[in-house]
Coordinates of C-alpha atoms in Angstrom, one line a residue:
Chain A
X19 CA -6.7 42.7 33.6
X20 CA -9.6 41.0 34.6
X21 CA -11.5 40.4 37.9
X22 CA -13.5 37.2 38.6
X23 CA -16.3 36.9 41.1
X24 CA -17.9 33.6 42.0
X25 CA -21.1 33.4 44.0
X26 CA -22.2 30.2 45.6
X27 CA -24.7 28.6 47.7
X28 CA -27.9 26.6 47.7
X29 CA -30.3 26.8 45.0
X30 CA -33.0 29.5 46.0
X31 CA -30.6 32.0 47.6
X32 CA -30.7 34.3 44.6
X33 CA -27.3 33.4 43.4
X34 CA -27.8 33.5 39.7
X35 CA -29.7 36.9 40.0
X36 CA -26.9 38.5 42.1
X37 CA -24.5 37.4 39.5
X38 CA -26.7 39.0 36.8
X39 CA -27.0 42.3 38.6
X40 CA -23.3 42.5 38.7
X41 CA -23.1 41.6 35.0
X42 CA -25.7 44.3 34.1
X43 CA -23.9 46.9 36.3
X44 CA -20.6 45.9 34.5
X45 CA -22.0 46.2 31.0
X46 CA -23.7 49.6 31.8
X47 CA -20.1 50.7 33.1
X48 CA -18.9 50.0 29.6
X49 CA -16.9 46.7 30.8
X50 CA -16.8 43.5 29.0
X51 CA -18.2 40.8 31.1
X52 CA -19.4 37.2 31.2
X53 CA -21.8 35.6 33.4
X54 CA -22.1 31.8 33.5
X55 CA -24.3 29.5 35.8
X56 CA -22.9 26.1 37.2
X57 CA -22.4 24.5 33.9
X58 CA -18.7 23.5 33.6
X59 CA -15.5 22.4 35.4
X60 CA -16.6 24.1 38.7
X61 CA -19.6 21.7 38.8
X62 CA -17.1 18.9 40.0
X63 CA -18.5 18.7 43.4
X64 CA -21.9 20.0 44.7
X65 CA -22.8 23.5 45.3
X66 CA -24.9 25.9 43.0
X67 CA -22.9 28.8 41.8
X68 CA -22.5 31.4 39.0
X69 CA -19.2 33.0 37.9
X70 CA -19.0 36.7 36.6
X71 CA -15.7 37.9 34.8
X72 CA -15.4 41.7 34.4
X73 CA -12.6 42.7 32.0
X74 CA -11.5 45.7 29.7
X75 CA -10.7 43.3 26.8
X76 CA -12.1 40.2 25.2
X77 CA -12.6 37.5 27.9
X78 CA -11.2 34.4 27.5
X79 CA -12.4 31.4 29.9
X80 CA -15.7 32.3 31.6
X81 CA -14.5 30.0 34.4
X82 CA -11.7 30.3 36.7
X83 CA -10.1 27.9 39.1
X84 CA -8.9 30.6 41.4
X85 CA -11.4 33.5 41.6
X86 CA -10.5 37.0 43.1
X87 CA -13.5 37.1 45.0
X88 CA -16.1 34.8 46.3
X89 CA -19.5 35.1 48.0
X90 CA -20.2 31.9 50.1
X91 CA -23.8 31.8 51.0
X92 CA -23.6 28.6 53.1
X93 CA -21.1 26.3 54.7
X94 CA -20.6 23.8 51.6
X95 CA -19.6 26.9 49.5
X96 CA -17.4 28.4 52.4
X97 CA -15.7 24.9 52.6
X98 CA -15.3 24.3 49.0
X99 CA -14.2 27.8 47.9
X100 CA -12.1 29.4 50.8
X101 CA -9.1 27.2 49.7
X102 CA -9.5 28.3 46.1
X103 CA -9.6 32.1 46.4
X104 CA -6.5 33.8 44.9
X105 CA -4.0 35.0 47.6
X106 CA -5.0 38.5 48.8
X107 CA -8.6 37.9 47.4
X108 CA -11.8 38.7 49.1
X109 CA -14.1 36.2 50.8
X110 CA -17.7 37.3 51.8
X111 CA -19.3 34.7 54.1
X112 CA -22.9 34.5 55.1
X113 CA -22.4 34.2 59.0
X114 CA -25.8 32.7 59.6
X115 CA -25.1 29.7 57.5
X116 CA -21.6 28.7 58.7
X117 CA -20.2 27.5 62.1
X118 CA -16.6 27.9 61.7
X119 CA -14.0 30.8 61.6
X120 CA -11.8 31.4 58.5
X121 CA -8.7 29.1 57.9
X122 CA -7.0 31.4 55.4
X123 CA -5.2 34.4 56.9
X124 CA -4.1 35.9 53.5
X125 CA -7.6 36.9 52.3
X126 CA -9.9 39.6 53.2
X127 CA -12.7 37.6 54.9
X128 CA -15.9 39.4 56.2
X129 CA -18.6 37.5 57.9
X130 CA -22.0 39.1 57.3
X131 CA -25.2 38.1 59.1
X132 CA -26.8 38.0 55.7
X133 CA -30.0 36.3 56.7
X134 CA -30.6 38.5 59.7
X135 CA -30.2 41.6 57.9
X136 CA -32.6 40.5 55.0
X137 CA -35.2 39.7 57.5
X138 CA -34.7 43.0 59.3
X139 CA -35.4 44.7 56.0
X140 CA -38.4 42.6 55.6
X141 CA -37.8 39.7 53.3
X142 CA -35.4 36.9 53.6
X143 CA -35.0 36.6 49.9
X144 CA -33.0 39.9 49.9
X145 CA -30.1 37.9 51.1
X146 CA -28.5 38.0 47.6
X147 CA -28.5 41.7 47.6
X148 CA -27.1 42.1 51.2
X149 CA -24.2 39.8 50.4
X150 CA -23.6 41.6 46.8
X151 CA -23.6 45.0 48.7
X152 CA -21.0 43.5 51.2
X153 CA -18.8 42.3 48.4
X154 CA -18.6 45.8 46.9
X155 CA -17.1 47.0 50.2
X156 CA -14.4 44.7 50.4
X157 CA -13.9 44.2 46.6
X158 CA -14.8 47.5 44.8
X159 CA -14.9 45.8 41.1
X160 CA -17.8 48.5 40.6
X161 CA -19.2 51.2 42.6
X162 CA -22.3 50.8 45.0
X163 CA -24.2 53.4 43.0
X164 CA -23.3 51.7 39.6
X165 CA -24.9 48.5 41.1
X166 CA -27.9 50.3 42.4
X167 CA -28.4 51.9 39.0
X168 CA -28.1 48.7 37.1
X169 CA -30.8 47.3 39.5
X170 CA -33.1 50.3 38.7
X171 CA -32.5 50.0 35.0
X172 CA -32.7 46.2 34.5
X173 CA -35.1 44.9 37.4
X174 CA -38.1 43.4 35.3
X175 CA -41.3 45.7 35.3
X176 CA -43.2 43.2 37.3
X177 CA -40.7 43.3 40.1
X178 CA -40.2 47.2 40.3
X179 CA -42.3 47.4 43.3
X180 CA -39.4 45.5 45.1
X181 CA -36.8 48.0 44.0
X182 CA -36.5 50.0 47.1
X183 CA -36.1 47.1 49.3
X184 CA -33.4 45.7 47.0
X185 CA -31.6 48.8 47.0
X186 CA -31.9 49.0 51.0
X187 CA -30.5 45.6 51.1
X188 CA -27.4 46.5 49.0
X189 CA -26.9 49.6 51.2
X190 CA -27.0 47.7 54.4
X191 CA -24.8 45.0 53.2
X192 CA -22.2 47.4 52.1
X193 CA -22.4 49.4 55.3
X194 CA -22.0 46.2 57.4
X195 CA -18.9 45.0 55.5
X196 CA -17.6 48.6 55.4
X197 CA -17.8 49.0 59.1
X198 CA -15.9 45.8 59.7
X199 CA -12.1 46.4 60.3
X200 CA -10.2 44.4 57.7
X201 CA -6.6 43.3 57.8
Chain B
X30 CA -28.2 49.4 18.7
X31 CA -27.1 49.5 22.3
X32 CA -25.6 46.4 23.8
X33 CA -28.0 44.2 26.0
X34 CA -27.1 41.1 28.1
X35 CA -28.0 38.0 26.0
X36 CA -28.0 34.4 27.0
X37 CA -26.4 32.4 24.2
X38 CA -29.4 30.2 23.2
X39 CA -31.9 33.1 23.1
X40 CA -29.3 35.2 21.4
X41 CA -29.1 32.6 18.5
X42 CA -32.9 32.5 18.3
X43 CA -33.5 36.3 18.0
X44 CA -30.6 36.6 15.6
X45 CA -32.3 34.2 13.4
X46 CA -35.6 36.1 13.7
X47 CA -33.8 39.4 12.6
X48 CA -32.0 37.6 9.8
X49 CA -35.3 36.8 8.4
X50 CA -36.1 33.4 9.7
X51 CA -39.6 32.4 8.2
X52 CA -40.0 29.0 9.6
X53 CA -38.6 27.0 12.5
X54 CA -38.9 23.3 13.1
X55 CA -37.7 21.6 16.2
X56 CA -37.8 19.1 19.0
X57 CA -36.8 19.9 22.6
X58 CA -33.6 18.6 23.9
X59 CA -31.0 20.0 26.5
X60 CA -28.9 22.0 26.5
X61 CA -30.6 24.0 23.5
X62 CA -34.2 24.0 24.4
X63 CA -34.2 27.7 25.2
X64 CA -33.8 28.3 21.3
X65 CA -37.1 26.4 20.7
X66 CA -38.9 28.0 23.8
X67 CA -37.9 31.4 22.6
X68 CA -39.0 30.9 19.1
X69 CA -42.3 29.2 20.3
X70 CA -43.2 32.7 21.7
X71 CA -41.5 34.9 19.1
X72 CA -42.4 33.3 15.8
X73 CA -46.4 33.5 16.2
X74 CA -45.9 37.1 17.5
X75 CA -44.5 38.0 14.1
X76 CA -47.0 35.7 12.2
X77 CA -44.2 33.4 11.1
X78 CA -44.1 29.6 11.3
X79 CA -43.0 27.5 14.3
X80 CA -43.6 24.0 14.8
X81 CA -42.6 21.6 17.5
X82 CA -42.5 18.5 15.4
X83 CA -43.2 14.8 16.7
X84 CA -39.4 14.0 16.7
X85 CA -36.1 15.0 15.3
X86 CA -36.9 13.1 12.1
X87 CA -40.0 15.1 11.7
X88 CA -38.3 18.5 12.2
X89 CA -35.5 18.0 9.7
X90 CA -37.9 16.7 7.1
X91 CA -40.2 19.8 7.6
X92 CA -36.9 21.9 7.0
X93 CA -36.4 20.0 4.0
X94 CA -39.8 20.8 2.6
X95 CA -39.9 24.4 3.6
X96 CA -36.4 24.9 2.3
X97 CA -37.5 23.7 -1.1
X98 CA -39.6 26.8 -1.3
X99 CA -36.9 29.2 -0.8
X100 CA -37.8 30.2 2.6
X101 CA -35.4 30.9 5.3
X102 CA -35.6 27.9 7.6
X103 CA -33.8 26.7 10.6
X104 CA -33.8 23.9 13.1
X105 CA -31.8 23.4 16.3
X106 CA -30.9 20.5 18.5
X107 CA -28.2 18.7 20.6
X108 CA -26.0 15.9 19.7
X109 CA -28.4 12.8 19.9
X110 CA -31.0 14.8 18.1
X111 CA -28.6 15.7 15.4
X112 CA -27.7 12.3 14.8
X113 CA -31.4 11.4 14.4
X114 CA -31.5 14.3 11.7
X115 CA -28.6 12.9 9.5
X116 CA -30.8 11.1 7.0
X117 CA -32.6 14.3 6.3
X118 CA -29.5 16.6 6.3
X119 CA -28.0 14.1 3.6
X120 CA -31.3 14.5 1.6
X121 CA -31.2 18.3 1.9
X122 CA -27.6 18.4 0.7
X123 CA -28.3 16.1 -2.2
X124 CA -31.3 18.4 -3.1
X125 CA -29.1 21.4 -3.1
X126 CA -31.3 23.5 -1.0
X127 CA -30.2 26.0 1.8
X128 CA -30.8 25.3 5.5
X129 CA -29.4 26.5 8.8
X130 CA -28.8 23.7 11.5
X131 CA -27.7 24.6 15.0
X132 CA -26.1 21.9 17.2
X133 CA -25.6 22.7 20.9
X134 CA -23.2 19.8 21.5
X135 CA -23.3 17.8 24.8
X136 CA -21.3 14.8 26.2
X137 CA -21.4 11.6 24.2
X138 CA -21.3 9.2 22.7
X139 CA -24.9 7.8 23.0
X140 CA -27.4 9.5 25.3
X141 CA -24.2 10.8 27.3
X142 CA -25.1 13.9 29.5
X143 CA -26.0 17.4 29.1
X144 CA -22.6 18.9 29.7
X145 CA -20.6 21.0 27.3
X146 CA -18.7 19.2 24.7
X147 CA -17.1 19.4 21.3
X148 CA -17.2 15.7 20.4
X149 CA -19.5 16.2 17.2
X150 CA -16.8 17.9 15.3
X151 CA -16.1 15.0 13.1
X152 CA -19.8 14.5 12.6
X153 CA -20.4 18.2 11.7
X154 CA -17.2 18.7 9.5
X155 CA -16.2 15.4 8.0
X156 CA -19.2 13.0 8.5
X157 CA -22.8 12.9 9.4
X158 CA -25.1 11.9 6.7
X159 CA -24.2 9.4 3.8
X160 CA -22.9 10.5 0.5
X161 CA -20.2 13.1 -0.7
X162 CA -21.6 16.4 0.2
X163 CA -19.9 19.6 1.5
X164 CA -21.3 21.8 4.3
X165 CA -20.3 24.8 5.9
X166 CA -19.7 24.7 9.9
X167 CA -19.4 27.8 11.9
X168 CA -18.1 27.6 15.5
X169 CA -18.9 30.7 17.6
X170 CA -17.0 31.4 20.8
X171 CA -19.0 34.1 22.3
X172 CA -22.5 35.3 22.5
X173 CA -21.7 38.3 20.1
X174 CA -20.2 35.7 17.7
X175 CA -23.0 33.4 17.7
X176 CA -25.3 36.4 16.8
X177 CA -23.1 37.4 14.0
X178 CA -22.6 34.0 12.7
X179 CA -26.3 33.1 12.8
X180 CA -27.1 35.9 10.5
X181 CA -24.1 35.1 8.4
X182 CA -25.3 31.2 8.2
X183 CA -28.4 32.1 6.3
X184 CA -26.6 34.2 3.6
X185 CA -23.8 31.4 3.2
X186 CA -26.6 28.7 2.9
X187 CA -28.5 30.5 0.3
X188 CA -25.2 31.8 -1.7
X189 CA -24.0 28.1 -2.0
X190 CA -27.3 26.2 -1.7
X191 CA -25.7 24.3 1.1
X192 CA -26.2 23.1 4.5
X193 CA -24.7 25.6 7.0
X194 CA -24.4 24.2 10.6
X195 CA -23.4 26.2 13.7
X196 CA -21.7 24.0 16.4
X197 CA -21.3 25.3 19.9
X198 CA -21.7 23.7 23.3
X199 CA -24.1 24.1 26.2
X200 CA -21.7 26.6 28.1
X201 CA -22.1 29.1 25.3
X202 CA -25.9 28.4 25.2
X203 CA -26.1 29.3 28.9
X204 CA -23.7 32.1 29.1
X205 CA -24.8 35.7 29.3
X206 CA -22.7 38.4 27.6
X207 CA -23.4 42.0 26.4
X208 CA -24.0 41.6 22.7
X209 CA -25.4 43.9 19.9
X210 CA -28.2 42.6 17.7
X211 CA -28.5 43.6 14.2
X212 CA -31.5 45.6 13.0
X213 CA -34.6 43.5 12.2
X214 CA -34.4 42.5 8.3
X215 CA -37.7 42.6 6.7
X216 CA -38.8 39.1 5.2
X217 CA -37.9 39.1 1.5
X218 CA -39.5 36.2 -0.6
X219 CA -36.2 35.5 -2.7
X220 CA -36.8 34.6 -6.4
X221 CA -34.5 31.8 -6.5
X222 CA -34.5 29.9 -9.8
X223 CA -34.7 26.7 -8.2
X224 CA -37.2 27.1 -5.6
X225 CA -40.7 25.2 -5.9
X226 CA -43.3 28.0 -5.4
X227 CA -46.2 26.9 -7.8
X228 CA -45.5 26.6 -11.5
X229 CA -47.9 29.2 -12.7
X230 CA -46.7 30.6 -16.0
X231 CA -43.4 29.1 -15.9
X232 CA -42.0 25.6 -16.7
X233 CA -42.3 23.3 -13.6
X234 CA -39.3 22.6 -11.5
X235 CA -38.4 19.3 -9.6
X236 CA -36.4 19.2 -6.5
X237 CA -35.1 15.8 -5.5
X238 CA -32.1 13.9 -4.2
X239 CA -32.8 10.8 -6.4
X240 CA -30.7 10.3 -9.5
X241 CA -31.4 6.9 -10.5
X242 CA -29.1 7.3 -13.4
X243 CA -25.5 7.0 -11.9
X244 CA -24.1 9.3 -14.6
X245 CA -26.5 12.0 -13.7
X246 CA -25.6 11.6 -10.0
X247 CA -21.9 11.7 -10.9
X248 CA -22.6 15.2 -12.6
X249 CA -24.3 16.3 -9.1
X250 CA -21.3 15.3 -7.1
X251 CA -19.0 17.2 -9.4
X252 CA -21.3 20.2 -9.1
X253 CA -21.2 20.1 -5.4
X254 CA -17.5 19.7 -5.3
X255 CA -17.0 22.8 -7.5
X256 CA -19.3 24.8 -5.3
X257 CA -17.2 23.7 -2.4
X258 CA -14.0 25.0 -3.9
X259 CA -15.5 28.4 -4.3
X260 CA -16.4 28.2 -0.5
X261 CA -12.8 27.1 0.4
X262 CA -11.5 30.1 -1.5
X263 CA -13.9 32.7 -0.2
X264 CA -15.2 31.9 3.3
X265 CA -12.5 30.8 5.4
X266 CA -12.8 32.8 8.7
X267 CA -10.4 32.6 11.8
X268 CA -9.2 34.8 14.8
X269 CA -5.5 35.2 15.5
X270 CA -4.1 36.2 18.9
X271 CA -0.5 37.0 19.7
X272 CA 0.7 35.2 16.7
X273 CA 3.2 37.7 15.3
X274 CA 6.1 36.4 17.3
X275 CA 4.6 33.0 18.6
X276 CA 6.9 30.0 18.7
X277 CA 4.1 27.8 20.1
X278 CA 0.8 27.9 18.6
X279 CA -2.4 26.9 20.4
X280 CA -5.3 26.0 18.1
X281 CA -8.8 25.7 19.4
X282 CA -12.3 26.3 18.3
X283 CA -15.3 27.7 20.2
X284 CA -15.1 27.4 24.0
X285 CA -11.9 25.5 24.1
X286 CA -10.5 28.2 22.1
X287 CA -11.6 30.9 24.4
X288 CA -10.4 29.0 27.3
X289 CA -7.0 28.7 25.8
X290 CA -7.0 32.5 25.2
X291 CA -6.8 32.9 29.1
X292 CA -4.1 30.3 29.2
X293 CA -2.1 31.9 26.4
X294 CA -2.3 35.4 28.1
X295 CA -1.0 33.8 31.4
X296 CA 1.8 32.0 29.5
X297 CA 2.7 35.5 27.8
X298 CA 2.9 37.0 31.3
X299 CA 5.6 34.4 32.1
X300 CA 7.5 35.4 29.1
X301 CA 6.4 32.4 26.9
X302 CA 6.1 33.4 23.1
X303 CA 2.8 31.6 22.5
X304 CA -0.1 32.6 20.5
X305 CA -3.6 31.3 19.6
X306 CA -5.4 30.5 16.2
X307 CA -9.0 30.2 16.7
X308 CA -10.8 28.8 13.6
X309 CA -14.2 30.5 13.2
X310 CA -15.1 28.3 10.1
X311 CA -14.2 24.8 10.8
X312 CA -15.5 23.9 7.5
X313 CA -14.0 25.3 5.4
X314 CA -10.9 24.9 7.5
X315 CA -7.9 27.3 7.8
X316 CA -5.6 24.8 6.4
X317 CA -3.5 27.4 4.6
X318 CA -3.0 29.5 7.7
X319 CA -1.9 26.7 9.7
X320 CA 0.5 25.6 6.7
X321 CA 2.0 29.0 6.7
X322 CA 2.6 29.1 10.5
X323 CA 4.2 25.6 10.3
X324 CA 7.0 26.9 8.3
X325 CA 8.4 29.0 11.1
X326 CA 7.1 28.0 14.6
X327 CA 8.3 25.3 17.2
X328 CA 5.2 23.5 17.2
X329 CA 1.5 23.3 17.9
X330 CA -0.9 22.5 20.8
X331 CA -4.4 21.7 19.9
X332 CA -7.0 21.8 22.5
X333 CA -10.4 20.5 22.2
X334 CA -13.3 19.3 24.4
X335 CA -13.1 15.7 22.8
X336 CA -10.6 13.2 22.1
X337 CA -8.7 15.0 19.3
X338 CA -10.7 15.3 16.2
X339 CA -9.9 18.8 14.8
X340 CA -6.3 17.6 15.8
X341 CA -6.3 15.5 12.6
X342 CA -7.1 18.7 10.5
X343 CA -4.2 20.5 12.1
X344 CA -1.7 17.5 11.3
X345 CA -3.0 17.6 7.8
X346 CA -2.3 21.2 7.3
X347 CA 1.2 20.9 9.1
X348 CA 2.2 18.0 7.2
X349 CA 4.9 16.9 9.5
X350 CA 6.8 20.2 9.5
X351 CA 6.5 20.6 13.1
X352 CA 5.2 18.7 16.1
X353 CA 1.4 18.9 16.9
X354 CA 0.6 18.2 20.7
X355 CA -2.9 17.7 22.0
X356 CA -4.7 18.4 25.3
X357 CA -8.4 17.6 25.7
X358 CA -11.1 17.0 28.2
X359 CA -13.8 14.7 26.7
X360 CA -17.2 13.5 27.8
X361 CA -18.6 16.8 28.9
X362 CA -15.6 17.8 31.0
X363 CA -14.4 21.5 30.5
X364 CA -10.7 22.3 31.0
X365 CA -9.7 25.2 33.3
X366 CA -7.1 27.7 31.6
X367 CA -4.6 26.3 34.3
X368 CA -4.6 22.8 32.6
X369 CA -3.8 24.4 29.3
X370 CA -1.3 26.7 30.7
X371 CA 0.5 23.7 32.2
X372 CA 0.7 22.1 28.7
X373 CA 2.0 25.4 27.4
X374 CA 4.9 25.5 29.9
X375 CA 5.8 21.9 29.3
X376 CA 6.2 22.8 25.6
X377 CA 8.2 26.0 26.4
X378 CA 10.5 23.7 28.5
X379 CA 11.1 21.5 25.4
X380 CA 9.4 18.5 26.7
X381 CA 7.7 17.5 23.4
X382 CA 5.8 14.2 23.2
X383 CA 7.8 11.0 22.4
X384 CA 4.8 9.4 20.5
X385 CA 4.4 10.0 16.8
X386 CA 0.6 10.6 17.5
X387 CA 0.7 13.0 20.4
X388 CA -2.7 11.8 21.6
X389 CA -1.1 8.7 22.9
X390 CA 1.3 10.8 25.1
X391 CA -1.6 12.8 26.2
X392 CA -3.6 9.7 27.3
X393 CA -0.7 8.5 29.3
X394 CA -0.4 11.9 30.9
X395 CA -4.0 11.8 31.7
X396 CA -3.9 8.4 33.5
X397 CA -4.1 9.7 36.8
X398 CA -7.3 11.8 35.9
X399 CA -9.1 8.9 34.2
X400 CA -8.3 6.2 36.9
X401 CA -10.4 8.5 39.3

C-alpha cells in the first residue's frame, strides 16, 4: 500500500522544499519514500511540482497519474490537478490564489487562506509549511509531530533560526484545516 | 550507516568517492551536472584530482591516461557528451585498462532535450566505439541501487580490465530517496602487473591500443572475448518480481522497469498473473533467465523509454518460443504505470499483436499519440 502526494504551484512558493520535508519525515518514520521534482510525464502542461510517494515496500513508479492527495498553491495547479485526484482523495487549495469553488464533490477539498496565514506569522515564504500542515489534517499520511521533528532534524544549520516560524506555520495550517468541517 | 535522503546524481558522486575514486575528469551537461558539481567540491577536500576538462574529448582522454597508471578513475556525461567520448572509449577498451563511465541519458537523437530517456541502450550495450570490444553495463533503478552499482563498477572494471558503464536517466539523477552509503574506503594504490607507474627496478611496460601487426591484434581480440566469456558466466545480475506463477512477463530496465513494477502490482490486484524481470546488468544480459521463462509463460511485454532496443535482446533469448510485445515512450517522454497496465490488460485478454515484429503493432496503437 502506498500513498502519493503531489504539491504544485508557481516556482518560488517553496513546493520542492515542502515535499522534501514530507520525504524526510517519512524516512525518519521508517517508511520507504521517493521525492521527485517536475521531471517526467507530469511535465506535460505547465506548473512546477513535486511528487512524494510513501510506502511500506519497494516503490515502483515515482510518478502517478492519479495522486491520492494534492496541494494546489495556485489557480493553474487547482485547474490541472482537481480532475486527477483519486476518488475520495484530498485536495488542499490556497484560497488566496484561486477564484472559483471546487467542482469535484467526491473529494475532501479544503480552501486555506495560505498567503494570509503566512503573512500573519510574519513571512509570506511560510506558505509552503502552512499548506503542508493543512494537508496533514485532511490526509494523515504522517503525524504533525513527525513532520515537526523532521523540520527540526533536517533544516539546514544556516536556516535553524527560522525553525520556530516554520513550526508555527505547520501548526496554524493544521489547525485551520482541522477546524473546517469536511464532508 | 543510517539512511539519508540522497539525490541520485549526488549519491553516485559520493559513492564513487567512498569506493576510492582517485581522479575525476568531466565536462558539464544536463541532466548529470550535479555529479561534476559535487565532485568539484568534494575531491579537492580530500586531496584527490578533479579536472573540468575543455571538452568531453579532453575528459575521456584524461580518463584514459589516468587509468593507465592503475588509479581509480571516472567520468560522467549525458547522451550527446557520451557520443563525443566514443573514440576514447574504444581506445581505453583496446588498451585493456579499467574505467568507470556514467551516462545519465536524455532525449535524442542529436541535441534532443534534457528529459529522461533510455535511448542509448544500444550505444552502451551493443555499439558505441569502433572495434570488437566487450563492456559491462549496469542499469540502476533506485538511488540505493545507483550507490551500490557505482561501488561495484570499480571492482568489475579492475577485475576484468574493462570499461564499466552505468546507464540511468535524468529522473533517477534528480530523484531523492533514503539510501545507505557504504563506509569510506581508504585509497589503495593497487599493484597491477600492467599499470605504467615508472619503470624503476623493473622491466618497462607499454600500454597502447595500436597493434600494427594484424596477427597480434587478432590475439588481442580473442583475449578480450575470452575475458568476456568469464564476465557472462559470473556477473549477470537481475531482479525478479512475482515471477513464480506469472503467465505474462514484463521486462524493463532502470526507470522503465520500476514504473512497470507499479503496473504489475496493479494488474496483480485485478487477478492477472503477471510478473516483472528487471535486468540490473544489461551487459552481460540475462539471456538464460529469459530463455528459461520462455519455456512456460504465455508471452513477454518489453517496456522501455525508447523505440524498442532491449526488445531485440529479449527476442534473441526467447527465440520465437513465445510472443514478445513492446510498449515504449521515446524522445524523453516517460510512461505512467497506467499506460503499461493497459498493455498488460490487453495481453491478459488474449489480444496479442498480429505483426511478427510487435513494434509495428505498437507504432500503430500509438498513432493517436504521435499525431498530437
